[in-house]
Coordinates of C-alpha atoms (C1' of nucleotides) in Angstrom, one line a residue:
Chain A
X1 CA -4.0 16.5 72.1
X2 CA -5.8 13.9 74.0
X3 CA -7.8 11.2 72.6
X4 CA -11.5 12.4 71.4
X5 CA -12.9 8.8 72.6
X6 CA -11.3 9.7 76.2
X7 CA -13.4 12.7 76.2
X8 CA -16.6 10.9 74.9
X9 CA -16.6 8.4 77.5
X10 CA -14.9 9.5 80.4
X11 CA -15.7 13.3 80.3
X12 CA -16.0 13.8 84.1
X13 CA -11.9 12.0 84.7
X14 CA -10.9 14.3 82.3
X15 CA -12.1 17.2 83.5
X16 CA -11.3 16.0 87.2
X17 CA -7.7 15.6 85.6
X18 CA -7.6 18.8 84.0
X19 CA -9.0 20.8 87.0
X20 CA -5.6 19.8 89.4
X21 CA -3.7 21.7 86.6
X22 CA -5.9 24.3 86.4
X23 CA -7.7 24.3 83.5
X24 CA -11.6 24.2 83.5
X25 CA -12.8 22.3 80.3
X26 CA -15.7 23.6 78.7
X27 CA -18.1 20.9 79.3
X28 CA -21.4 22.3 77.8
X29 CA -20.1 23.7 74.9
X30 CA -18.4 20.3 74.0
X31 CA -21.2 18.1 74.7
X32 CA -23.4 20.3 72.7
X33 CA -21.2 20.1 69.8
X34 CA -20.3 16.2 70.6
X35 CA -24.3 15.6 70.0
X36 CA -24.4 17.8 67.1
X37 CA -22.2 16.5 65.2
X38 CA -23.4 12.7 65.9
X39 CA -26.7 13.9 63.9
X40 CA -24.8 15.8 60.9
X41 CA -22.4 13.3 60.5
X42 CA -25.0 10.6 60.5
X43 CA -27.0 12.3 58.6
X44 CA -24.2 13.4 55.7
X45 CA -23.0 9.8 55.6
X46 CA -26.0 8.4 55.1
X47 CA -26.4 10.8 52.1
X48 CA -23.0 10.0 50.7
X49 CA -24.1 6.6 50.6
X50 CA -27.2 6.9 48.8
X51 CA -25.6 9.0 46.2
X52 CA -22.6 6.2 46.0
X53 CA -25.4 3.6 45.2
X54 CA -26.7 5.4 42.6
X55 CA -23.8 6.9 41.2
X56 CA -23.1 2.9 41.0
X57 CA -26.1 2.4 39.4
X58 CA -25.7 5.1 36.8
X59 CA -22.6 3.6 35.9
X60 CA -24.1 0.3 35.1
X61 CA -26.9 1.2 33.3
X62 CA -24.8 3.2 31.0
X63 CA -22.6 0.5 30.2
X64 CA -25.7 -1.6 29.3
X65 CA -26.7 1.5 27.5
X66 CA -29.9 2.0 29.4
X67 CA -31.9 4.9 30.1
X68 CA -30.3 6.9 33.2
X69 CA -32.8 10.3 33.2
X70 CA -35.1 8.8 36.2
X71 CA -32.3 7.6 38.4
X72 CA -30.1 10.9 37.8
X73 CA -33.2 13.0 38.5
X74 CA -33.8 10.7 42.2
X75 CA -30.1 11.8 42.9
X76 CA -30.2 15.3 41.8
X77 CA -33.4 15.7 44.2
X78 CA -31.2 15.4 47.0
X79 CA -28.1 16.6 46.0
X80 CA -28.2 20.2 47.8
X81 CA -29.1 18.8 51.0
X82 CA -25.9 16.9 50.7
X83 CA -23.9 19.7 49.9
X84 CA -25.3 21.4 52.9
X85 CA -24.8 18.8 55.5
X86 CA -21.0 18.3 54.1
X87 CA -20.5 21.8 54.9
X88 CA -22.5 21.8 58.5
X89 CA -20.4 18.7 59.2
X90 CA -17.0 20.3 58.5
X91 CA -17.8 23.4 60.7
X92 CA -19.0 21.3 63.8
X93 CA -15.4 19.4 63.4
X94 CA -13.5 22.3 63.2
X95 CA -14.6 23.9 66.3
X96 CA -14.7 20.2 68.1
X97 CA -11.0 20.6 66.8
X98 CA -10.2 23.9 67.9
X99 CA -11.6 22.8 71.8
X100 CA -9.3 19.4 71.3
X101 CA -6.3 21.5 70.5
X102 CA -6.0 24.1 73.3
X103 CA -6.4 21.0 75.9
X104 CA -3.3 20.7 77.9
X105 CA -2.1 16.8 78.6
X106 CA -3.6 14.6 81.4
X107 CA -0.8 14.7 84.2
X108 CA 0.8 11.3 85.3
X109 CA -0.7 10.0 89.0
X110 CA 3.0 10.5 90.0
X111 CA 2.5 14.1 89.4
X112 CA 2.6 16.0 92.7
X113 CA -0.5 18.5 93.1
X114 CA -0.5 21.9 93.5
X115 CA -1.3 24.9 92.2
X116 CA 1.9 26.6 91.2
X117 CA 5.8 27.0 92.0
X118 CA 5.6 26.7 95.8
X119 CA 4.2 23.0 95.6
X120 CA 6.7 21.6 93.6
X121 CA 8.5 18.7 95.5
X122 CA 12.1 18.3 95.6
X123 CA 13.2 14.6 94.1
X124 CA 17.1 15.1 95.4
X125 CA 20.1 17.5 95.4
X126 CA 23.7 16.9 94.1
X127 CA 26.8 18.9 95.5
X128 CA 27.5 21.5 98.3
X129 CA 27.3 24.9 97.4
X130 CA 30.8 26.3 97.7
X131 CA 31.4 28.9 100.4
X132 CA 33.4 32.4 99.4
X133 CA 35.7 34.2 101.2
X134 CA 34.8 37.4 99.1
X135 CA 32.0 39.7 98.2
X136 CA 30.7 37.9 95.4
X137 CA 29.6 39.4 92.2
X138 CA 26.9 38.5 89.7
X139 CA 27.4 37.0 86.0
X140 CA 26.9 40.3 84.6
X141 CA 29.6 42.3 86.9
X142 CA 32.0 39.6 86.4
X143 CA 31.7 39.3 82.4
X144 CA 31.8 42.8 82.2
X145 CA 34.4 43.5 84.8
X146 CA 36.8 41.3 82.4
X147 CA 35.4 43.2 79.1
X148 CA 33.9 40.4 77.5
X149 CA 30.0 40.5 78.3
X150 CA 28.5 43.3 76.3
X151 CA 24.7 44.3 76.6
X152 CA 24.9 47.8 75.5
X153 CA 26.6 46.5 72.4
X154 CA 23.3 44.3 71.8
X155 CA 20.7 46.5 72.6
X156 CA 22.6 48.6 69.7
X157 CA 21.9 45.7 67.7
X158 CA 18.9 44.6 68.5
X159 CA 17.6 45.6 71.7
X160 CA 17.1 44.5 75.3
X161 CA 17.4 40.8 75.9
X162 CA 20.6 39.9 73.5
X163 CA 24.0 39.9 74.6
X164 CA 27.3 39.8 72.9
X165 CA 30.2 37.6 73.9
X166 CA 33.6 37.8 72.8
X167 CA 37.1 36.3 73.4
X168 CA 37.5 33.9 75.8
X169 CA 33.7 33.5 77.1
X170 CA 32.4 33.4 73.6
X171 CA 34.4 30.0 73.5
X172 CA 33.7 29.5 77.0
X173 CA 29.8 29.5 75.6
X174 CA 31.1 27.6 72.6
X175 CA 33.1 24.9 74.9
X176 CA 30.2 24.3 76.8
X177 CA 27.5 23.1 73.9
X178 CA 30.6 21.0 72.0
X179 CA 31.4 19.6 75.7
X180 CA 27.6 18.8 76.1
X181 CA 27.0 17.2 72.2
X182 CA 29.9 15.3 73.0
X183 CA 29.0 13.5 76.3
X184 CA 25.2 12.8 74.9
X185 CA 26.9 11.4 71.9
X186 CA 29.6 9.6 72.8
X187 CA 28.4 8.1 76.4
X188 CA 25.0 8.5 76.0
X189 CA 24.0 7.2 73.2
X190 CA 22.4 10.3 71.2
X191 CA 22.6 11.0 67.5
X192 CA 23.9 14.2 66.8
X193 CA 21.4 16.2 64.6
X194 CA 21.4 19.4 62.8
X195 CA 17.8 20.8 61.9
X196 CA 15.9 24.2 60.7
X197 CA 15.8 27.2 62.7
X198 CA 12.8 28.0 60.9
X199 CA 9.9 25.8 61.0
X200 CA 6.3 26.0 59.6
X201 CA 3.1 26.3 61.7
X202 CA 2.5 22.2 61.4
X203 CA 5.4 21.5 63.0
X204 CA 4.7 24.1 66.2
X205 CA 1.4 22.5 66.2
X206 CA 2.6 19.2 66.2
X207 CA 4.9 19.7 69.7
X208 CA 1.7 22.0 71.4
X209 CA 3.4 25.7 71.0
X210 CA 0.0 26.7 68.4
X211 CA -2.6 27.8 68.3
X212 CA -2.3 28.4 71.5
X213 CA 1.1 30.3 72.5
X214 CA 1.6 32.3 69.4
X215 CA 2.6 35.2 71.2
X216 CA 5.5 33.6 72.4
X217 CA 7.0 33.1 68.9
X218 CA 8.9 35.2 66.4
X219 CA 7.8 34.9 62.9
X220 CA 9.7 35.6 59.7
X221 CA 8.7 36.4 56.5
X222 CA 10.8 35.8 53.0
X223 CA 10.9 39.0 51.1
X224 CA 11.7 41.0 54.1
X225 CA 8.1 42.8 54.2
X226 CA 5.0 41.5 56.1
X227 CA 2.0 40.7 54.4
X228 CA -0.7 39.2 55.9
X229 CA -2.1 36.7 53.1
X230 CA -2.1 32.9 53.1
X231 CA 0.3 32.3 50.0
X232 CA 3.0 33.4 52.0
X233 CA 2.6 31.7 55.4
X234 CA 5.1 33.1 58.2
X235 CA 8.3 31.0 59.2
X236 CA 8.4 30.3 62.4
X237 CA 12.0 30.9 64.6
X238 CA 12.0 27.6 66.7
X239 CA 11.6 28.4 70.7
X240 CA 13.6 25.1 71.3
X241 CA 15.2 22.5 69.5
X242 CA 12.6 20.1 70.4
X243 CA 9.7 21.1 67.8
X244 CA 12.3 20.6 64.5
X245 CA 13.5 17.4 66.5
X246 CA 10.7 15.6 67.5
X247 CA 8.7 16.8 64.3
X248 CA 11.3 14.4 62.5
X249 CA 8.7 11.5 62.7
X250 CA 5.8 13.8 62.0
X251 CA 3.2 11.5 59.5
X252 CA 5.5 8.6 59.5
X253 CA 5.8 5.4 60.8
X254 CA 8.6 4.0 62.6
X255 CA 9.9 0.3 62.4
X256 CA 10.0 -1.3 66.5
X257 CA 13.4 -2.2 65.7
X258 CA 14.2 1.7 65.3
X259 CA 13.2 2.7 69.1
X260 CA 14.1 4.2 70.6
X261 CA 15.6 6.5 68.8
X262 CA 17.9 9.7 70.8
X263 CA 18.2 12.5 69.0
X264 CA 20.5 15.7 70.6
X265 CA 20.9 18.9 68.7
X266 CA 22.9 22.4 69.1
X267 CA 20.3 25.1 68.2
X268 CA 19.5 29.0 68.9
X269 CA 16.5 29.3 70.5
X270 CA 14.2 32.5 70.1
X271 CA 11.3 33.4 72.3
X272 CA 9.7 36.5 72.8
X273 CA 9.3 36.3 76.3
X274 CA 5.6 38.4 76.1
X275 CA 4.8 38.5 79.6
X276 CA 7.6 37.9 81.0
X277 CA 8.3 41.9 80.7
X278 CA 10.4 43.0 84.2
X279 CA 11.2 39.6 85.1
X280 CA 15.0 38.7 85.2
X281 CA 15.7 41.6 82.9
X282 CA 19.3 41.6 84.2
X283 CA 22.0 39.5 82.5
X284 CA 21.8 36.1 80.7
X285 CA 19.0 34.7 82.2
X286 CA 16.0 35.5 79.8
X287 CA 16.9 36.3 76.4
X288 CA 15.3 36.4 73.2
X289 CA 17.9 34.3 72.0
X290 CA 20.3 32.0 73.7
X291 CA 21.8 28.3 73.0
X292 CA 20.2 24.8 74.2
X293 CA 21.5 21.2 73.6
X294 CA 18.0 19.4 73.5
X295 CA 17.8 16.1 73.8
X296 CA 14.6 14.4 72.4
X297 CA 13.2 10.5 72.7
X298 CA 10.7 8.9 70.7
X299 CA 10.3 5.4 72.5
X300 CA 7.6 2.3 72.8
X301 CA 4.6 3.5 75.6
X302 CA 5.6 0.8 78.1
X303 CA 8.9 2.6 77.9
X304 CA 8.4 6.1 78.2
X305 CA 8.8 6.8 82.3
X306 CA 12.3 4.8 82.5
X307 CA 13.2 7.3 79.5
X308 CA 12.2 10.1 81.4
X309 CA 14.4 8.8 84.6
X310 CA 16.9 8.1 82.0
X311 CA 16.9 11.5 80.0
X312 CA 16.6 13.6 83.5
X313 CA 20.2 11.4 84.3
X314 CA 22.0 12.7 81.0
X315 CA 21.4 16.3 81.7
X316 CA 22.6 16.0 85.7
X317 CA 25.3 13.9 84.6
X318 CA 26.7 17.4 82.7
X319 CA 26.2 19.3 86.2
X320 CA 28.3 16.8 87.7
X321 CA 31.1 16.7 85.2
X322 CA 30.7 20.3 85.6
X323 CA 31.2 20.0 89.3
X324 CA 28.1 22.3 89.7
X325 CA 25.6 21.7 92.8
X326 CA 21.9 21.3 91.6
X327 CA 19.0 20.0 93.0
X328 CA 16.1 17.9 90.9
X329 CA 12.3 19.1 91.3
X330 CA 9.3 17.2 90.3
X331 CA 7.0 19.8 88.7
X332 CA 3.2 20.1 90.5
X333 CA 0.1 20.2 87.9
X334 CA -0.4 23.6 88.1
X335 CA 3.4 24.3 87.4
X336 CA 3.7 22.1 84.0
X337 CA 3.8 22.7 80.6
X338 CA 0.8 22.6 78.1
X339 CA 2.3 19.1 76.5
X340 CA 3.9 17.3 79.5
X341 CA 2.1 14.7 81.9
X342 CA 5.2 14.6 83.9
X343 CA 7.9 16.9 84.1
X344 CA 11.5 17.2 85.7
X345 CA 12.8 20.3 86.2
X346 CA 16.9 20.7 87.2
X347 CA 18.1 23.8 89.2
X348 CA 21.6 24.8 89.2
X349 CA 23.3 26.5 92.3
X350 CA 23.4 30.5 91.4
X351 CA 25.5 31.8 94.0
X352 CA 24.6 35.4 93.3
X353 CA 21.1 35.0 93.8
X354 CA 21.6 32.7 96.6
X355 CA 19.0 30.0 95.1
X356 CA 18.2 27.4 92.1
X357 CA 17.4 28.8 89.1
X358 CA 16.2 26.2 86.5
X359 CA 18.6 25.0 83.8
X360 CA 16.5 22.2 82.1
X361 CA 13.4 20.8 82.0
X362 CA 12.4 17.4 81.0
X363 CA 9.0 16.2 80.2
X364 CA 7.3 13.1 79.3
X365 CA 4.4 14.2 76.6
X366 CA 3.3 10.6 76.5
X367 CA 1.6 10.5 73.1
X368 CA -0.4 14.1 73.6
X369 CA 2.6 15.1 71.1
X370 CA 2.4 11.9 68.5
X371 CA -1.3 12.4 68.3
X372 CA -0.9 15.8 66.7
X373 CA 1.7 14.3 64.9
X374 CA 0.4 11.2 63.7
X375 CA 4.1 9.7 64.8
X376 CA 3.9 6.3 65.2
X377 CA 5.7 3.0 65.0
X378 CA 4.1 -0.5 64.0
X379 CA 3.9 -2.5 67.4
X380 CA 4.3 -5.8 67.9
X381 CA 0.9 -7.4 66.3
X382 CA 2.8 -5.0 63.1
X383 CA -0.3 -2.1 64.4
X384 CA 0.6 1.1 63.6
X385 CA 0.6 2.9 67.0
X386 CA 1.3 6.4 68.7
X387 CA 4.8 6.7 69.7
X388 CA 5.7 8.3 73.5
X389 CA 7.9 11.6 73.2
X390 CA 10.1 12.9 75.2
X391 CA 12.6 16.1 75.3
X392 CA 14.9 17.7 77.8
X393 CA 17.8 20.2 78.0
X394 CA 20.7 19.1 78.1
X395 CA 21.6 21.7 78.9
X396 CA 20.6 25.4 78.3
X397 CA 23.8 26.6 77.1
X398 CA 24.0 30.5 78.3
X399 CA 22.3 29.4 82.1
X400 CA 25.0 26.8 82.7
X401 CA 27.4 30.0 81.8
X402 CA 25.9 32.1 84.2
X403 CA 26.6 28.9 86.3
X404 CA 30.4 28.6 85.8
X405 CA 30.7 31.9 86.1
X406 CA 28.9 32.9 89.7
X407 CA 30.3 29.5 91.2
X408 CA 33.9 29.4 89.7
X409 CA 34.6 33.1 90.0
X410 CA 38.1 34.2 92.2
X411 CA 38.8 37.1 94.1
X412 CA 40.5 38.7 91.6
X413 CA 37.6 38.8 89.5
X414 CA 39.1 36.1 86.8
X415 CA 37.1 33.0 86.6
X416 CA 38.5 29.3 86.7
X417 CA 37.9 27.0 83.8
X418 CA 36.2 23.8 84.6
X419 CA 38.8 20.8 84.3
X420 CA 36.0 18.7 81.8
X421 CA 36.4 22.0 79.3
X422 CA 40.0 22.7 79.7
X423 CA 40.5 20.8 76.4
X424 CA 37.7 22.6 74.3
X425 CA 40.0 25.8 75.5
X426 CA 42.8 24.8 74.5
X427 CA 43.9 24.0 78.3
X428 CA 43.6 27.0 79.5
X429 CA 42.5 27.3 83.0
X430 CA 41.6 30.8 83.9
X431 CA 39.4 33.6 82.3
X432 CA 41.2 36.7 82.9
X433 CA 40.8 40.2 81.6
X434 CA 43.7 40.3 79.3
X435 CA 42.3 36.8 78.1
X436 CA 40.7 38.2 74.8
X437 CA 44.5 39.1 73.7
X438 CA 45.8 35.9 74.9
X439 CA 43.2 34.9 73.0
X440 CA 43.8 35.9 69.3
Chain B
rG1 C1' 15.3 33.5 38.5
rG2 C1' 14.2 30.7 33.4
rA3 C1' 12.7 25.8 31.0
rG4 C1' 10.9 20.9 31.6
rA5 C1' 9.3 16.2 34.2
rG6 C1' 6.9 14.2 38.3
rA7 C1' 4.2 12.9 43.3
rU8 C1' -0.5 6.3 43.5
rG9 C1' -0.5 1.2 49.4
rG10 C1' 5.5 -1.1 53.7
rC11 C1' 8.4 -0.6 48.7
rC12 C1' 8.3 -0.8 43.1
rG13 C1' 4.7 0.2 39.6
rA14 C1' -0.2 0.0 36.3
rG15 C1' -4.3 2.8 35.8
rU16 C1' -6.8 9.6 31.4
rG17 C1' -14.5 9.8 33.9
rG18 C1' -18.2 4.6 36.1
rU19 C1' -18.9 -2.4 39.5
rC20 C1' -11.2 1.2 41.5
rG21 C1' -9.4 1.2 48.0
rA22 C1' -7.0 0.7 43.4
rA23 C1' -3.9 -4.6 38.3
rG24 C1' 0.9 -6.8 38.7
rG25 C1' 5.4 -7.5 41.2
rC26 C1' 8.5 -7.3 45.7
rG27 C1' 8.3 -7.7 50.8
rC28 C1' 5.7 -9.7 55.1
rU29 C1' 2.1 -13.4 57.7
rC30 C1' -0.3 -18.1 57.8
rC31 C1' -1.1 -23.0 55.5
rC32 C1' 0.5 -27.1 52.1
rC33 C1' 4.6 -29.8 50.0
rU34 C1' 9.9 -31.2 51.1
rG35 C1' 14.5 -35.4 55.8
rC36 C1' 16.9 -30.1 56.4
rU37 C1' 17.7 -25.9 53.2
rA38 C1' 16.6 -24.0 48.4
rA39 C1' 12.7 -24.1 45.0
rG40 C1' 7.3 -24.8 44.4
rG41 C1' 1.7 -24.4 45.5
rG42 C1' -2.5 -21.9 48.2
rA43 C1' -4.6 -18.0 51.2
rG44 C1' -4.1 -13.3 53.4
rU45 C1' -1.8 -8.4 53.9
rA46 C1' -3.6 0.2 54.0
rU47 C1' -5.1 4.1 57.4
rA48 C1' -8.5 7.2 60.1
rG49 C1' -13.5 7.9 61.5
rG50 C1' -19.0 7.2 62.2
rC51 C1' -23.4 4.2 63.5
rU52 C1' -25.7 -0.3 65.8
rC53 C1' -23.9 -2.7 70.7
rA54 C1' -23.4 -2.3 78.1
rA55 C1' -18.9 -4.2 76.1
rA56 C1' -16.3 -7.6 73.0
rA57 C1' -17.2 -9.9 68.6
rA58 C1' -19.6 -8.8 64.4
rG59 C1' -22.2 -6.0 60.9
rC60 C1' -23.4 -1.5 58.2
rU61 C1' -21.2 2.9 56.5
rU62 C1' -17.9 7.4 55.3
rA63 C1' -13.3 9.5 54.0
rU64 C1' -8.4 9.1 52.1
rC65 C1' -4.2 8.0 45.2
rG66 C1' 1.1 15.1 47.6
rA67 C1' -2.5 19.4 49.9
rG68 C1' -6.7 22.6 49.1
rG69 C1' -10.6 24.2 45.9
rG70 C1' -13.7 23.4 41.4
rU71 C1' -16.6 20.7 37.2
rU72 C1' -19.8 16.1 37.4
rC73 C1' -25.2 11.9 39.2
rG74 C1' -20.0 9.9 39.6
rA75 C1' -12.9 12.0 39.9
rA76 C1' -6.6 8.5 41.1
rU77 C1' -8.2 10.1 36.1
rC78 C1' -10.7 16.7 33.8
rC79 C1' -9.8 22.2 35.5
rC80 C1' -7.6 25.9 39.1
rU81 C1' -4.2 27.2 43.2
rC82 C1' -0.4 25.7 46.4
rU83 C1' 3.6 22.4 48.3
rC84 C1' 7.4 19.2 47.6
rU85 C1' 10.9 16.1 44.4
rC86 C1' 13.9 15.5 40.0
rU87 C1' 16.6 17.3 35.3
rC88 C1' 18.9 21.4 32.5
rC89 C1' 20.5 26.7 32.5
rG90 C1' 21.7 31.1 35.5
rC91 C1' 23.0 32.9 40.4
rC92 C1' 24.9 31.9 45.2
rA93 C1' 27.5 30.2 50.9

RNA sequence: GGAGAGAUGGCCGAGUGGUCGAAGGCGCUCCCCUGCUAAGGGAGUAUAGGCUCAAAAAGCUUAUCGAGGGUUCGAAUCCCUCUCUCUCCGCCA
């Protein structure tokens, strides 16, 4: 959410700033309601006060035990006209509101422009792909080749977009998020965090996924059937880590000493993936549910950008004790997401495709996040003050699979165990067919 | 699931219809005293808005005592709904 004073008196920077990423901001409709509300809310305020004074009075009187029938009468006279503005006033703020809330963030002047994918600029690349001597095969053929990647199984289940995993590449998945928690933890400073799955509609609010991208989300209902009243309010399933995370310091306010604080969590995410229908509908890359280690920062505003280079470091640094080439793109303004003025997107090698498929993205949200939130710390002068938040994969768990698998993968169709999670696999090297038996 | 108790400022805690944005204490800030420290004395100490103003300063003003609704000229206080916390019983991983 950006600032409502920004808006009031810089309207034409804003909507400069929001045209580069695309989005045309209703100017009329917001000055109309902008000069509207000036006059209601006057108006009410100026009513309230009056009735305050001679409430006051009232009160007075009676205690002297005077007569009170001429002053109550004055107030009476004016009391529906009161009522009426309150009400007047309210509406005008919600729909001021509704405009404020479906504004996406102010990107950064760093922020390359461009209008979508194609003008994203490259900030550097780590490895070499490796070259093969064989026909190589996909994630899917190779998982499925050694019996261990299941989507017919799933769709059983639950239908397209889930997978099952067993034997050795379910704990392949599994070594992967313990090897990840691990490193943010123990070299990178992180506290480990366990949260809800299921969140309420504050909290998606609070991050930027509502009211806008509802149809993105699963909801869940206790009781098992829907209804559609307001006493029983959907669950949400979270789409990422981030919105239980970074919601931690929803209403509250920090202490300067606290900051900044690291959080990394282990979660499921769930989206639905609505409009997304035909794309990558083969394999592991677009589920409706897969793992992410999410790392989150809630820091000082003079500190948020060095975070950002900072947090875009922890997640390559898992690439590279993964041996796994990548390359780091700065996202344009027309490519970014609704909360981020500045955005960081890693690509991992995917030999199969013969390109970089993203594997983590990691935003600065500046204080468009702690706004909604009222997350705040008390600054220096002991000011309460809107915290900077930032979040990042690091990384998504069943992508950096997909990784291991298409760049370690052998003639023989077994795959090679990176040396960093031998010892989550207790040292095995190799993923081999028979592996599931060896296994149990 | 059943029975009961509760939610007030950074924290503790008083307040059951009127000059209450809220006593008192703790903490914190500043000042005085003291050779230093301890002790003592004094003052201050919520948040978010609106209007006036070019702006700052300042002034005026509104809202907020878990959330929402209601009664009333007036609600922290009375009524209703909800949320959360705690205690006991039952059940459960």
């Amino acid at each position: 959410m950006l600032e409502i004073q920004q808006l009031r008196n810089d309207l034409n920077a804003v909507t400069e700033a929001l045209a580069k990423r695309g989005y045309t901001f209703p100017v009329s409709a917001f000055n109309a309601l902008e000069a509207e509300r000036k006059t209601i809310q006057t108006k009410t305020q100026d009513l309230q006060a009056q009735r305050n004074a001679a409430s006051k009075k009232i009160g007075h009187a009676k205690s002297k035990g005077e007569d009170v029938t001429a002053i109550m009468a004055e107030v009476t006279q004016f009391g529906d006209e009161l009522k009426q503005a309150e009400i007047q006033l309210e509406q005008v703020q919600q729909q001021l509101q509704k405009i404020l809330l479906e504004i996406p963030n102010l990107p950064h002047a760093s922020v390359p422009q461009g209008k979508d994918e194609t003008a994203n600029v490259q900030i550097r690349d780590w490895g070499t792909p490796r070259t093969f001597a064989f026909a190589i095969k996909d994630h899917v053929t190779i998982g499925e080749a050694l019996g261990l990647l299941d989507f017919e199984t799933a769709a059983k289940l639950s239908g397209a977009r889930f997978s099952v995993m067993k034997g050795g590449l379910a704990r392949l998945h599994r070594a992967l998020a313990q090897f990840m928690l691990d490193t943010h933890t123990q070299q990178h400073g992180y506290v480990e965090t366990y949260a809800p799955y299921l969140v309420n509609a504050d909290s998606l609010r609070g991050t930027g996924q509502l009211p806008k991208f509802a149809e993105d989300l699963f909801t869940v209902r206790a009781g098992g059937n829907a209804t559609n009243d307001d006493t029983n309010p959907p669950f949400y399933l979270i789409p990422t880590a981030e919105v239980p995370i970074t919601n931690m310091v929803r209403d509250e306010i920090v202490s300067l000493q606290a900051l900044p604080l690291k959080y990394v969590a282990h979660t499921p995410c769930f989206r639905s993936e609505a409009g997304s229908y035909g794309r990558d509908t083969r394999g592991l890359i677009r589920q409706h549910q897969f793992d992410k280690v999410e790392l989150v920062h809630l820091v000082h505003p003079d500190q948020s950008y060095d975070a950002l280079e900072e947090l875009v470091g922890h997640a390559e640094k898992i690439l590279q004790l993964l041996e796994l080439p990548y390359r780091v793109m700065a996202l344009c303004t027309g490519d970014m997401g609704f909360s981020a003025a500045k955005t960081y997107d890693i690509e991992v090698w995917l030999p199969a495709q013969n390109t970089y498929r993203e594997i983590s993205s990691c935003s600065n949200c500046e204080a468009f996040q702690a706004r909604r939130m009222q997350a705040r710390f008390r600054n220096e002068n002991g000011k309460p003050t809107l915290l900077h938040s930032l979040n990042g994969s690091g990384l998504a768990v069943g992508r950096t699979l997909v990784a291991v698998l298409e760049n370690y993968q052998n003639s023989d169709g077994s795959v090679t165990i990176p040396k960093v999670l031998r010892t989550y696999m207790n040292g095995l090297d190799k993923i081999e067919s028979n592996t599931e038996k060896q296994n149990e």
